XYZ file of C-alpha atoms in Angstrom:
769
model
C -33.699 -84.052 -43.390
C -36.440 -82.506 -45.538
C -38.829 -85.155 -44.257
C -38.128 -84.219 -40.630
C -38.371 -80.515 -41.465
C -41.765 -80.973 -43.123
C -43.089 -82.976 -40.170
C -41.947 -80.241 -37.790
C -43.701 -77.600 -39.907
C -47.048 -79.426 -40.056
C -46.899 -80.032 -36.279
C -46.137 -76.413 -35.317
C -46.877 -74.075 -38.259
C -47.590 -71.106 -35.958
C -44.148 -71.358 -34.370
C -42.574 -71.240 -37.824
C -44.826 -68.288 -38.706
C -43.560 -66.366 -35.678
C -39.949 -67.128 -36.683
C -40.531 -65.964 -40.273
C -42.231 -62.750 -39.144
C -39.377 -62.064 -36.718
C -36.880 -62.547 -39.530
C -38.800 -60.099 -41.727
C -38.919 -57.497 -38.955
C -35.146 -57.748 -38.601
C -34.255 -58.033 -42.302
C -36.354 -55.058 -43.427
C -34.730 -52.281 -41.371
C -31.227 -53.747 -41.631
C -31.343 -54.492 -45.362
C -33.288 -51.432 -46.510
C -30.299 -49.017 -46.614
C -28.376 -51.300 -48.993
C -29.275 -49.193 -52.050
C -27.010 -46.380 -50.904
C -24.099 -48.781 -50.408
C -24.015 -50.268 -53.912
C -21.456 -49.031 -56.443
C -21.534 -48.365 -60.149
C -18.933 -49.598 -62.605
C -16.911 -52.740 -62.033
C -16.710 -53.498 -65.752
C -12.882 -53.605 -65.962
C -10.231 -56.024 -64.743
C -8.274 -54.235 -61.958
C -5.129 -56.214 -62.859
C -5.289 -55.540 -66.600
C -2.645 -53.462 -68.360
C -5.014 -50.536 -68.880
C -5.891 -50.479 -65.166
C -2.228 -50.609 -64.143
C -1.442 -47.830 -66.617
C -4.124 -45.643 -65.001
C -2.512 -46.278 -61.612
C 0.885 -45.310 -63.021
C -0.523 -42.053 -64.414
C -1.905 -41.186 -61.007
C 1.245 -42.231 -59.134
C 3.854 -40.535 -61.340
C 1.957 -37.593 -62.824
C -1.040 -37.055 -60.564
C -3.229 -37.541 -63.629
C -6.700 -38.879 -62.901
C -9.687 -39.499 -65.113
C -11.776 -36.427 -65.798
C -14.866 -37.954 -64.187
C -16.712 -34.626 -64.035
C -17.770 -32.661 -67.120
C -19.645 -29.372 -67.157
C -21.103 -28.851 -70.611
C -21.441 -25.103 -71.139
C -23.686 -23.618 -73.820
C -23.315 -19.972 -74.796
C -26.126 -17.916 -76.397
C -23.856 -17.192 -79.357
C -20.217 -18.264 -79.319
C -18.131 -19.435 -76.379
C -15.437 -17.083 -77.715
C -17.600 -14.010 -77.097
C -16.294 -11.699 -74.356
C -19.269 -12.213 -71.995
C -19.173 -15.990 -72.444
C -15.421 -16.103 -71.858
C -15.780 -14.014 -68.684
C -18.595 -16.168 -67.289
C -16.790 -19.357 -68.345
C -13.599 -18.345 -66.537
C -15.603 -17.479 -63.412
C -17.386 -20.828 -63.579
C -14.013 -22.606 -63.822
C -12.675 -20.775 -60.755
C -15.791 -21.571 -58.713
C -15.550 -25.277 -59.553
C -11.827 -25.359 -58.736
C -12.609 -23.878 -55.307
C -14.922 -26.782 -54.455
C -13.379 -29.144 -51.836
C -12.394 -32.581 -53.143
C -12.352 -31.508 -56.811
C -8.990 -31.374 -58.559
C -7.486 -31.025 -62.035
C -10.111 -28.463 -63.012
C -9.618 -26.993 -66.456
C -11.726 -25.513 -69.193
C -11.640 -24.193 -72.717
C -10.923 -20.732 -71.327
C -8.293 -21.721 -68.715
C -6.310 -23.998 -71.033
C -5.461 -21.484 -73.724
C -8.567 -22.026 -75.843
C -7.842 -25.769 -76.200
C -9.836 -26.754 -79.291
C -10.542 -30.211 -77.899
C -12.723 -28.536 -75.260
C -14.803 -26.554 -77.752
C -17.498 -27.791 -80.138
C -17.002 -27.404 -83.855
C -19.763 -24.786 -84.103
C -18.405 -22.834 -81.079
C -21.741 -23.075 -79.231
C -20.472 -25.425 -76.524
C -17.385 -25.690 -74.348
C -16.334 -27.987 -71.529
C -15.130 -27.562 -67.977
C -13.554 -30.803 -66.728
C -12.343 -31.973 -63.346
C -11.896 -34.937 -61.055
C -13.997 -35.722 -57.972
C -11.934 -37.721 -55.503
C -12.937 -40.097 -52.729
C -13.932 -43.188 -54.673
C -16.961 -43.912 -56.849
C -19.617 -43.789 -54.146
C -18.267 -40.655 -52.485
C -17.923 -38.966 -55.876
C -21.458 -39.913 -56.900
C -22.774 -38.485 -53.642
C -21.419 -35.075 -54.727
C -23.288 -34.950 -58.020
C -26.666 -33.832 -56.689
C -25.103 -30.970 -54.710
C -22.960 -29.911 -57.669
C -26.002 -29.809 -59.917
C -27.779 -27.570 -57.447
C -24.799 -25.164 -57.482
C -23.606 -25.311 -61.080
C -26.307 -26.728 -63.366
C -28.819 -24.492 -65.079
C -28.363 -20.780 -65.788
C -24.934 -19.453 -64.784
C -24.699 -15.831 -65.893
C -25.006 -15.831 -69.672
C -24.297 -19.591 -69.862
C -26.473 -22.685 -69.628
C -24.734 -25.590 -67.830
C -25.376 -29.336 -67.646
C -23.322 -31.787 -65.594
C -22.143 -35.098 -67.015
C -19.115 -37.360 -67.009
C -18.612 -40.848 -65.620
C -19.467 -39.882 -62.036
C -22.702 -38.179 -63.057
C -23.483 -41.199 -65.235
C -23.048 -43.424 -62.171
C -25.324 -41.178 -60.138
C -28.002 -41.190 -62.851
C -27.668 -44.957 -63.246
C -28.155 -45.571 -59.520
C -31.293 -43.455 -59.385
C -32.683 -44.931 -62.593
C -32.100 -48.485 -61.333
C -33.952 -47.702 -58.089
C -36.914 -46.192 -59.934
C -37.012 -49.085 -62.409
C -37.031 -51.609 -59.567
C -39.875 -49.833 -57.785
C -41.937 -49.680 -60.978
C -41.180 -53.314 -61.770
C -42.341 -54.498 -58.352
C -45.457 -52.308 -58.459
C -46.510 -53.801 -61.803
C -45.119 -57.342 -61.446
C -47.005 -58.308 -58.289
C -50.520 -57.587 -59.640
C -49.701 -59.207 -62.998
C -48.185 -62.252 -61.307
C -51.274 -62.560 -59.122
C -53.494 -62.650 -62.225
C -51.301 -65.289 -63.866
C -51.241 -67.354 -60.674
C -55.010 -67.061 -60.558
C -55.181 -68.565 -64.048
C -52.794 -71.354 -63.024
C -54.346 -72.239 -59.662
C -57.906 -71.004 -60.111
C -58.329 -70.190 -56.416
C -57.800 -66.704 -55.012
C -56.238 -68.126 -51.850
C -53.807 -70.495 -53.582
C -52.822 -67.722 -56.033
C -51.972 -65.505 -53.080
C -49.684 -68.041 -51.349
C -46.656 -67.700 -53.700
C -46.750 -63.907 -53.359
C -46.817 -64.210 -49.583
C -43.857 -66.568 -49.798
C -41.884 -64.022 -51.840
C -41.962 -61.306 -49.164
C -39.400 -62.890 -46.790
C -37.289 -63.762 -49.834
C -37.088 -60.133 -50.998
C -36.331 -58.842 -47.523
C -33.743 -61.566 -47.055
C -32.125 -60.580 -50.347
C -31.767 -56.978 -49.179
C -30.245 -58.121 -45.888
C -27.860 -60.444 -47.715
C -26.672 -57.685 -50.058
C -26.238 -55.289 -47.150
C -24.125 -57.880 -45.338
C -21.943 -58.408 -48.398
C -21.320 -54.656 -48.722
C -19.698 -54.730 -45.272
C -16.843 -56.779 -46.736
C -16.607 -55.856 -50.405
C -18.064 -53.615 -53.093
C -21.269 -54.775 -54.761
C -22.499 -53.549 -58.144
C -25.785 -51.652 -58.203
C -26.995 -53.987 -60.960
C -26.786 -56.935 -58.544
C -29.887 -55.575 -56.791
C -32.049 -55.608 -59.915
C -30.726 -58.863 -61.339
C -31.075 -60.828 -58.106
C -34.476 -59.323 -57.297
C -35.851 -60.175 -60.728
C -34.390 -63.696 -60.767
C -35.268 -64.333 -57.122
C -38.852 -63.187 -57.583
C -39.404 -65.401 -60.620
C -37.580 -68.449 -59.261
C -39.285 -68.325 -55.861
C -42.720 -68.276 -57.483
C -41.638 -71.131 -59.752
C -40.550 -73.173 -56.762
C -43.788 -72.442 -54.929
C -45.649 -73.638 -58.002
C -43.731 -76.923 -57.942
C -44.451 -77.466 -54.230
C -48.151 -76.586 -54.437
C -48.677 -78.693 -57.565
C -47.032 -81.730 -55.980
C -49.046 -81.106 -52.805
C -52.287 -81.202 -54.766
C -51.136 -84.332 -56.572
C -50.411 -86.019 -53.223
C -53.811 -84.950 -51.867
C -55.544 -86.499 -54.896
C -53.538 -89.699 -54.427
C -54.902 -89.886 -50.857
C -58.526 -89.433 -51.821
C -58.664 -85.675 -52.339
C -60.301 -84.802 -49.018
C -58.841 -81.419 -48.022
C -60.979 -81.313 -44.886
C -58.995 -84.214 -43.447
C -56.029 -82.777 -41.555
C -54.125 -86.078 -41.694
C -54.462 -86.145 -45.481
C -53.231 -82.560 -45.727
C -50.313 -83.159 -43.372
C -49.234 -86.313 -45.174
C -49.488 -84.512 -48.526
C -47.335 -81.622 -47.280
C -44.670 -83.992 -46.000
C -44.711 -85.934 -49.262
C -44.524 -82.739 -51.344
C -41.512 -81.455 -49.419
C -39.840 -84.873 -49.502
C -40.262 -85.161 -53.281
C -40.693 -81.803 -54.997
C -38.872 -80.083 -52.146
C -35.864 -82.276 -52.684
C -35.867 -81.479 -56.357
C -36.238 -77.759 -55.551
C -33.129 -77.917 -53.376
C -31.002 -79.578 -56.022
C -32.445 -77.373 -58.753
C -31.405 -74.388 -56.657
C -27.947 -75.942 -56.391
C -27.893 -76.177 -60.206
C -28.582 -72.460 -60.564
C -26.102 -71.663 -57.787
C -23.378 -73.513 -59.653
C -24.097 -71.495 -62.791
C -24.024 -68.278 -60.778
C -20.827 -69.358 -59.005
C -19.147 -69.616 -62.405
C -19.458 -65.826 -62.722
C -17.136 -65.457 -59.723
C -14.308 -66.938 -61.817
C -14.204 -63.709 -63.844
C -12.023 -60.907 -62.418
C -14.665 -58.189 -62.854
C -16.492 -56.742 -59.856
C -19.762 -56.553 -61.811
C -19.862 -60.307 -62.478
C -18.511 -61.297 -59.071
C -21.204 -59.190 -57.388
C -23.974 -60.915 -59.299
C -22.376 -64.305 -58.575
C -22.338 -63.798 -54.798
C -25.752 -62.140 -54.720
C -27.227 -64.783 -57.039
C -26.012 -67.649 -54.862
C -27.545 -65.968 -51.833
C -30.909 -65.312 -53.453
C -31.141 -68.919 -54.686
C -30.440 -70.094 -51.145
C -33.296 -67.921 -49.882
C -35.545 -69.183 -52.695
C -34.909 -72.809 -51.695
C -35.500 -72.006 -48.015
C -38.717 -70.148 -48.821
C -40.008 -73.049 -50.934
C -39.198 -75.740 -48.365
C -40.097 -73.802 -45.191
C -42.395 -70.850 -45.887
C -44.607 -72.535 -48.488
C -45.249 -75.724 -46.430
C -45.940 -73.456 -43.467
C -48.540 -71.516 -45.477
C -50.128 -74.742 -46.724
C -50.405 -75.984 -43.150
C -51.834 -72.674 -41.888
C -54.426 -72.250 -44.635
C -55.380 -75.942 -44.538
C -58.631 -76.720 -46.334
C -59.046 -73.051 -47.307
C -56.335 -73.313 -49.998
C -59.002 -73.851 -52.662
C -61.348 -71.231 -51.253
C -62.825 -68.764 -53.734
C -62.099 -71.128 -56.632
C -63.099 -69.156 -59.708
C -62.880 -72.231 -61.926
C -65.992 -73.731 -60.326
C -68.036 -70.702 -61.287
C -66.648 -70.738 -64.830
C -67.394 -74.456 -65.195
C -70.949 -73.975 -63.930
C -71.428 -71.018 -66.293
C -70.446 -73.109 -69.324
C -71.909 -76.362 -67.995
C -68.562 -78.175 -68.005
C -67.730 -80.816 -65.386
C -64.343 -80.857 -63.618
C -61.579 -82.589 -65.559
C -61.047 -86.183 -64.524
C -57.671 -87.490 -63.442
C -57.373 -89.408 -66.709
C -57.967 -86.183 -68.653
C -55.339 -84.411 -66.587
C -52.825 -87.140 -67.345
C -53.628 -87.319 -71.084
C -53.610 -83.614 -71.832
C -51.865 -81.373 -74.347
C -48.309 -82.233 -73.288
C -49.008 -85.959 -73.476
C -50.453 -85.586 -76.979
C -47.568 -83.332 -78.046
C -44.959 -85.772 -76.752
C -46.734 -88.663 -78.459
C -46.859 -86.799 -81.773
C -43.220 -85.709 -81.567
C -42.016 -89.229 -80.779
C -43.977 -90.585 -83.743
C -41.961 -88.284 -86.046
C -38.846 -87.979 -83.887
C -36.175 -87.740 -86.588
C -37.768 -85.040 -88.789
C -38.841 -83.006 -85.735
C -35.303 -83.129 -84.336
C -33.747 -82.085 -87.652
C -36.168 -79.210 -88.331
C -36.072 -77.832 -84.777
C -32.282 -78.016 -84.607
C -31.906 -76.309 -87.979
C -34.323 -73.563 -86.911
C -32.367 -72.840 -83.715
C -29.065 -72.786 -85.593
C -30.551 -70.389 -88.160
C -31.816 -68.074 -85.414
C -28.350 -68.110 -83.875
C -26.525 -67.001 -87.053
C -26.600 -63.250 -86.246
C -24.508 -63.972 -83.153
C -21.554 -64.650 -85.471
C -21.660 -60.926 -86.330
C -21.601 -59.758 -82.706
C -19.538 -56.685 -81.798
C -18.801 -55.670 -78.228
C -18.348 -52.514 -76.180
C -18.299 -51.300 -72.592
C -21.270 -49.472 -71.038
C -21.416 -45.705 -71.446
C -24.011 -42.980 -70.963
C -26.020 -44.243 -73.950
C -27.366 -46.967 -71.648
C -29.345 -44.247 -69.864
C -32.661 -42.762 -71.032
C -32.435 -39.609 -73.120
C -33.929 -37.603 -70.263
C -30.892 -38.255 -68.043
C -28.658 -35.177 -67.847
C -25.411 -37.155 -68.176
C -26.821 -38.821 -71.318
C -27.655 -35.419 -72.801
C -24.115 -34.215 -72.096
C -22.638 -37.322 -73.698
C -24.811 -36.990 -76.815
C -23.694 -33.388 -77.401
C -20.016 -34.267 -76.939
C -20.305 -37.194 -79.367
C -22.123 -35.192 -82.029
C -20.603 -31.711 -81.807
C -17.005 -32.101 -80.597
C -14.271 -33.113 -83.019
C -12.184 -34.682 -80.256
C -13.261 -36.207 -76.975
C -11.189 -36.267 -73.827
C -12.487 -39.745 -72.985
C -11.117 -41.191 -76.237
C -7.481 -40.230 -75.580
C -5.084 -43.182 -75.272
C -2.273 -42.758 -72.774
C 1.035 -44.607 -73.243
C 2.956 -44.709 -69.957
C 6.640 -45.574 -69.475
C 8.173 -45.687 -65.996
C 11.685 -46.284 -64.723
C 13.318 -44.752 -67.817
C 15.677 -42.372 -66.004
C 15.676 -38.633 -66.581
C 13.195 -37.950 -69.445
C 15.233 -34.905 -70.492
C 18.047 -37.229 -71.513
C 15.537 -39.369 -73.413
C 14.120 -36.576 -75.574
C 15.371 -38.076 -78.840
C 14.021 -41.532 -78.009
C 10.690 -40.076 -76.864
C 10.386 -38.045 -80.068
C 11.250 -41.018 -82.299
C 8.725 -43.211 -80.497
C 5.982 -40.569 -80.705
C 6.728 -40.176 -84.410
C 6.304 -43.955 -84.982
C 3.006 -44.006 -83.091
C 1.704 -41.019 -85.093
C 2.134 -43.020 -88.312
C -0.288 -45.740 -87.210
C -3.679 -45.960 -88.891
C -6.334 -44.396 -86.697
C -4.041 -41.862 -84.967
C -4.805 -38.171 -85.375
C -1.946 -36.798 -83.247
C 0.484 -37.710 -80.473
C 1.501 -35.272 -77.739
C 4.766 -35.986 -75.931
C 7.380 -34.152 -73.912
C 9.398 -33.989 -77.162
C 6.622 -32.200 -79.040
C 3.389 -32.938 -80.885
C 3.451 -35.314 -83.882
C 0.928 -36.091 -86.599
C 1.259 -38.532 -89.497
C 4.985 -39.011 -88.942
C 5.945 -35.322 -88.632
C 6.397 -32.983 -85.715
C 3.696 -30.314 -85.928
C 4.469 -28.457 -82.683
C 7.660 -28.181 -80.607
C 8.007 -29.017 -76.951
C 6.809 -26.262 -74.637
C 4.854 -25.483 -71.480
C 1.823 -27.421 -72.744
C 3.856 -30.636 -73.130
C 6.174 -30.258 -70.129
C 3.662 -32.029 -67.842
C 4.055 -35.178 -69.954
C 7.454 -35.842 -68.358
C 7.975 -36.690 -64.708
C 10.681 -38.041 -62.467
C 11.997 -41.152 -64.244
C 8.733 -41.474 -66.224
C 6.962 -40.085 -69.263
C 3.689 -40.572 -71.052
C 2.251 -39.873 -74.494
C -1.289 -38.667 -75.238
C -2.590 -40.320 -78.409
C -5.646 -38.691 -79.974
C -7.371 -41.286 -82.183
C -9.622 -40.511 -85.130
C -11.550 -43.787 -84.825
C -14.318 -44.839 -82.454
C -12.683 -46.633 -79.494
C -15.499 -49.202 -79.229
C -15.086 -50.539 -82.752
C -12.983 -53.017 -84.696
C -10.788 -50.143 -85.898
C -10.381 -48.917 -82.334
C -9.331 -52.374 -81.152
C -6.835 -52.682 -84.028
C -5.302 -49.370 -83.028
C -4.803 -50.588 -79.447
C -3.105 -53.761 -80.685
C -0.933 -51.732 -83.101
C 0.181 -49.377 -80.325
C 1.026 -52.246 -78.020
C 2.840 -54.049 -80.807
C 4.920 -51.053 -81.920
C 8.638 -50.946 -81.125
C 9.261 -48.901 -77.979
C 12.502 -47.819 -76.280
C 11.219 -49.048 -72.904
C 8.390 -51.230 -71.571
C 5.125 -49.322 -71.813
C 1.536 -49.664 -70.614
C -1.487 -48.344 -72.487
C -4.629 -46.873 -70.899
C -7.886 -45.455 -72.213
C -11.405 -46.543 -73.080
C -10.271 -48.514 -76.136
C -7.524 -50.389 -74.245
C -9.987 -51.050 -71.399
C -12.364 -52.748 -73.853
C -9.569 -54.879 -75.300
C -8.375 -55.885 -71.819
C -11.904 -56.688 -70.645
C -12.521 -58.926 -73.638
C -9.165 -60.632 -73.079
C -9.939 -61.183 -69.388
C -13.320 -62.698 -70.236
C -11.859 -64.829 -73.009
C -9.030 -66.110 -70.818
C -11.423 -67.251 -68.091
C -14.132 -68.576 -70.396
C -12.647 -72.095 -70.811
C -12.485 -72.511 -67.024
C -16.052 -71.195 -66.649
C -17.402 -73.503 -69.356
C -15.509 -76.440 -67.894
C -16.818 -75.760 -64.393
C -20.425 -75.367 -65.545
C -20.308 -78.374 -67.854
C -18.734 -80.705 -65.309
C -20.908 -79.634 -62.372
C -24.101 -79.830 -64.430
C -23.134 -83.191 -65.892
C -22.488 -84.631 -62.421
C -25.758 -83.281 -61.016
C -27.855 -84.586 -63.911
C -26.099 -87.949 -63.718
C -27.054 -88.177 -60.041
C -30.666 -87.540 -61.037
C -30.812 -89.910 -63.986
C -28.014 -92.469 -63.664
C -27.400 -91.894 -67.369
C -24.423 -90.679 -69.376
C -26.440 -89.727 -72.450
C -29.130 -87.566 -70.817
C -26.676 -85.043 -69.294
C -24.895 -84.764 -72.654
C -28.233 -84.276 -74.391
C -29.201 -81.566 -71.896
C -25.952 -79.670 -72.445
C -26.316 -79.863 -76.225
C -29.930 -78.664 -76.227
C -29.070 -75.875 -73.835
C -26.340 -74.654 -76.184
C -28.809 -74.648 -79.104
C -31.357 -72.670 -77.098
C -28.803 -70.075 -76.002
C -27.411 -69.648 -79.515
C -30.871 -68.703 -80.780
C -31.279 -66.239 -77.915
C -27.920 -64.566 -78.560
C -28.767 -64.304 -82.241
C -31.962 -62.459 -81.344
C -30.017 -60.062 -79.112
C -27.639 -59.139 -81.945
C -30.529 -58.755 -84.398
C -32.426 -56.421 -82.059
C -29.913 -54.472 -79.974
C -26.854 -54.390 -82.242
C -28.458 -54.203 -85.658
C -31.444 -52.153 -84.510
C -34.432 -54.282 -85.548
C -37.336 -53.575 -83.161
C -35.052 -51.446 -80.980
C -37.277 -48.426 -81.591
C -40.306 -50.268 -80.219
C -38.287 -51.066 -77.103
C -36.994 -47.478 -76.813
C -33.429 -48.816 -76.747
C -30.427 -46.902 -78.087
C -28.597 -48.771 -80.836
C -24.822 -48.396 -80.559
C -23.838 -51.040 -83.127
C -22.569 -53.396 -80.425
C -23.548 -55.449 -77.402
C -22.241 -54.738 -73.932
C -19.431 -57.241 -73.509
C -20.691 -58.626 -70.214
C -24.320 -59.168 -71.249
C -23.940 -62.437 -73.213
C -21.846 -63.938 -70.416
C -24.321 -62.932 -67.735
C -27.239 -64.215 -69.808
C -25.376 -67.439 -70.547
C -24.789 -68.241 -66.879
C -28.286 -67.199 -65.777
C -30.130 -69.015 -68.545
C -27.867 -72.052 -68.329
C -28.843 -72.424 -64.689
C -32.561 -71.787 -65.278
C -32.655 -74.197 -68.207
C -30.979 -76.921 -66.184
C -33.377 -76.101 -63.368
C -36.312 -77.072 -65.589
C -34.338 -80.025 -66.943
C -33.972 -81.435 -63.435
C -37.734 -81.259 -62.834
C -38.616 -82.903 -66.114
C -35.992 -85.643 -66.083
C -36.653 -86.492 -62.437
C -40.308 -87.277 -63.243
C -39.447 -89.084 -66.470
C -36.912 -91.138 -64.528
C -39.508 -91.868 -61.866
C -41.910 -93.174 -64.509
C -39.180 -95.215 -66.192
C -38.246 -96.810 -62.862
C -41.908 -97.686 -62.377
C -42.639 -99.121 -65.832
C -39.382 -99.776 -67.671
C -41.030 -98.296 -70.810
C -38.895 -95.440 -72.220
C -41.546 -94.073 -74.606
C -44.382 -94.197 -72.091
C -42.141 -92.683 -69.406
C -41.286 -89.726 -71.639
C -44.929 -89.110 -72.572
C -46.236 -89.390 -69.008
C -43.272 -87.545 -67.493
C -43.751 -84.623 -69.876
C -47.484 -84.569 -69.166
C -46.853 -84.474 -65.416
C -44.235 -81.725 -65.694
C -44.927 -79.992 -69.024
C -47.815 -77.881 -67.796
C -45.912 -77.197 -64.610
C -42.713 -76.084 -66.345
C -44.742 -74.070 -68.865
C -46.549 -72.282 -66.053
C -43.251 -71.737 -64.222
C -41.618 -70.331 -67.367
C -44.682 -68.148 -67.947
C -44.446 -66.734 -64.428
C -40.729 -66.060 -64.729
C -41.315 -64.690 -68.227
C -43.897 -62.264 -66.833
C -41.257 -60.900 -64.463
C -38.793 -60.551 -67.347
C -41.286 -58.820 -69.639
C -42.359 -56.438 -66.879
C -38.708 -55.639 -66.164
C -38.176 -55.103 -69.901
C -40.927 -52.510 -70.230
C -40.266 -50.774 -66.910
C -36.490 -50.590 -67.386
C -35.020 -47.378 -68.785
C -31.452 -48.678 -68.996
C -30.615 -50.507 -72.208
C -28.565 -53.146 -70.400
C -31.601 -54.131 -68.336
C -33.831 -54.131 -71.398
C -31.384 -56.452 -73.119
C -31.242 -58.768 -70.131
C -35.024 -58.834 -69.665
C -35.806 -59.495 -73.322
C -32.964 -61.987 -73.664
C -34.131 -64.101 -70.738
C -37.761 -63.891 -71.907
C -36.780 -65.109 -75.394
C -34.595 -67.838 -73.895
C -37.470 -69.041 -71.703
C -39.805 -69.118 -74.699
C -37.355 -71.079 -76.849
C -36.394 -73.405 -74.031
C -39.983 -74.214 -73.027
C -41.610 -74.569 -76.433
C -38.824 -75.799 -78.686
C -36.326 -77.551 -76.428
C -38.675 -79.089 -73.841
C -41.667 -79.493 -76.138
C -39.954 -80.797 -79.271
C -36.282 -81.654 -78.972
C -36.308 -83.380 -75.597
C -38.966 -86.005 -76.484
C -37.545 -86.402 -80.007
C -34.007 -87.065 -78.792
C -35.174 -89.375 -76.016
C -37.292 -91.353 -78.494
C -34.390 -91.691 -80.914
C -31.993 -92.804 -78.174
C -34.407 -95.388 -76.760
C -32.960 -97.572 -74.030
C -29.549 -95.895 -74.480
C -31.017 -92.968 -72.529
C -30.529 -94.909 -69.320
C -27.180 -96.588 -69.990
C -24.093 -96.135 -67.834
C -21.027 -98.334 -67.221
C -21.205 -100.731 -64.279
C -18.827 -98.622 -62.165
C -20.934 -95.497 -62.607
C -24.121 -97.467 -61.946
C -22.675 -98.392 -58.574
C -21.907 -94.717 -57.909
C -25.457 -93.807 -58.870
C -26.853 -96.574 -56.694
C -25.057 -95.112 -53.689
C -25.420 -91.364 -54.264
C -28.202 -90.996 -56.839
C -31.197 -88.704 -56.365
C -34.857 -89.239 -57.129
C -38.206 -87.574 -56.540
C -39.828 -90.962 -56.124
C -40.891 -91.388 -52.482
C -39.000 -94.053 -50.610
C -36.706 -94.729 -53.579
C -32.958 -94.085 -53.628
C -30.897 -93.439 -56.686
C -30.334 -97.105 -57.223
C -33.980 -97.778 -57.954
C -34.498 -100.132 -60.899
C -37.516 -100.442 -63.168
C -40.253 -102.609 -61.717
C -40.407 -104.167 -65.166
C -37.239 -104.756 -67.137
C -37.086 -102.918 -70.443
C -36.907 -106.190 -72.321
C -40.140 -107.323 -70.673
C -41.980 -104.049 -71.099
C -44.785 -103.891 -73.583
C -44.006 -102.522 -77.013
C -44.233 -98.737 -77.223
C -47.655 -97.539 -78.299
C -46.014 -94.817 -80.373
C -44.807 -96.154 -83.716
C -41.543 -94.739 -84.927
C -41.550 -92.705 -88.087
C -39.823 -94.215 -91.037
C -36.140 -93.922 -90.756
C -36.150 -93.038 -87.074
């Protein structure tokens, strides 16, 4: 199929150009509005106990999250007469706004101390914006125009979860624009170093344009059927941009290799056409199955019940599909259109003439740095393997100390208004509305007849470590004693056949103590079945949801990757080796993330806020992304090593030559993708994106230099001929369905020289290896 496609492209490249341009003209206008359709949040399991408890609060009591917070600062004290008058007026004005309910403030709720700062300089007005996350976020800008800034004697800032979502959306859009503005010029310079020619360096960037427009159209299409997280846009754009350029690099490099094999005459159209067809048939085939590898890793994210991860899964699969199509259609089309001009404006010729250096011969190209590195490593395979493995395990040790939390306003830059509101509430308020834990009981009959049971239960909960007070329809309890009787303030805690308790904790909800409190509340004896809601319970439920699905995700990724690598190699050992090395690489990366973002080392240089924890979803997202990218490079390397082994039957020589043929290529590909990650790191203002960008950059560095450069040749040298072993039944499967980059060779290809007849390896083994 790829062969026929490539022949069609070289015959009629202009027809394909017209089709691609038409697609871009359609995709741009249709996909452009997608930014306004993406949603924030999606970090919680909608079927978890905490989510169901929130639904019960809304259904039985009309209680909704206070997703809108007006932080009010008075010139002196919020208790002063002028401040109280202006504060009450501000509360009435907000309550009169359409679509805003449950409005209350320090002044309208009987001077509720939870809504006043400890120094009396600040007070809060809280409310709920209805209509869903997107509709609520759309109100924020208008509300800030009406209510933020100077209001009488008061200074007002608007925050809360809805404002945080609004600020996140706008920050993500600005970050993406800055990233693209910087990434393209930097990528062009790196491509110029890789290819040397101005024209050939420009081709991958031209190929990326339909990919980016296609990604926008794909995301817009998905939003017609389901919600999509705003982070899916950045993640897929960054990954798609890097991967597409990587794939173009693989195609162009193989094209040049095929041209050299045919005499190197670029002015001969037949030579160029044959080289394009061969490149698509070989490297193009590997690109397709490498894309499938990444797709499988992305698909694993869809097994989690969280909208955030499912969004990235669907969007990631789509962008990898576009990347494969761009590499196998757009890039061959560009090669055919530019023809002999691909090496025009070759800066390397001028540099070589300046320094009096002749072009590198083919022998020099094939006996370069990667060949020498592989030869050295295989000479000392055992000690290299031991030292490199120990180093990666050591780097991964901090990951054992990882703590987790859910995203909050601290992910935003300090200039964001919702972040400023959150910082003041955290630092200056003794109690925070967002920290309250709600215990909901439904179907209990008339709560008035349950007053004794409600009081006894509230008393038990108040005795738990980490509880400051418990408000119930039977009164307010603290440390096992009732400190306030039932009254008008607690009457709303009882409904028709339902009741709920408001637990005010004195521990941080996103901490080990906060998680223990949630478990203690859920484990306490209760007169009726209860459900627990709040930020702390949401964290516990999210971690449980991720942990419950993790075995299935790992099993899916392991099995699918093993099968794909077996089809490329016909070996049982090589897929196992790849999985093991990938785990080592990721452990080192996760250790670095804990060391930097949780423990605070270098966080100041990255302008990242240290919260003492990692966002729960980040390691999982990084694991699936990097697992796919790592296996992507593994496929390219092993396919060429396998090709050389089939040709010579010499394991050691095949590893050395295969790494030389692919090492520079994979290094350049990782460098290009790493450039995108580093640019995204330094243009991002959201800590989550900084963490993701740095994490993937570190993972690429470790994977390319340590895993591919050291551990892969060392392990393959130590395993010897066992690298290629498989039982007879599986060999027959491989012979029928196996994959190879070698032209004209199916998976059942055998070495042209049997291993037993091959010459002795020219790399002596180190003692003891």
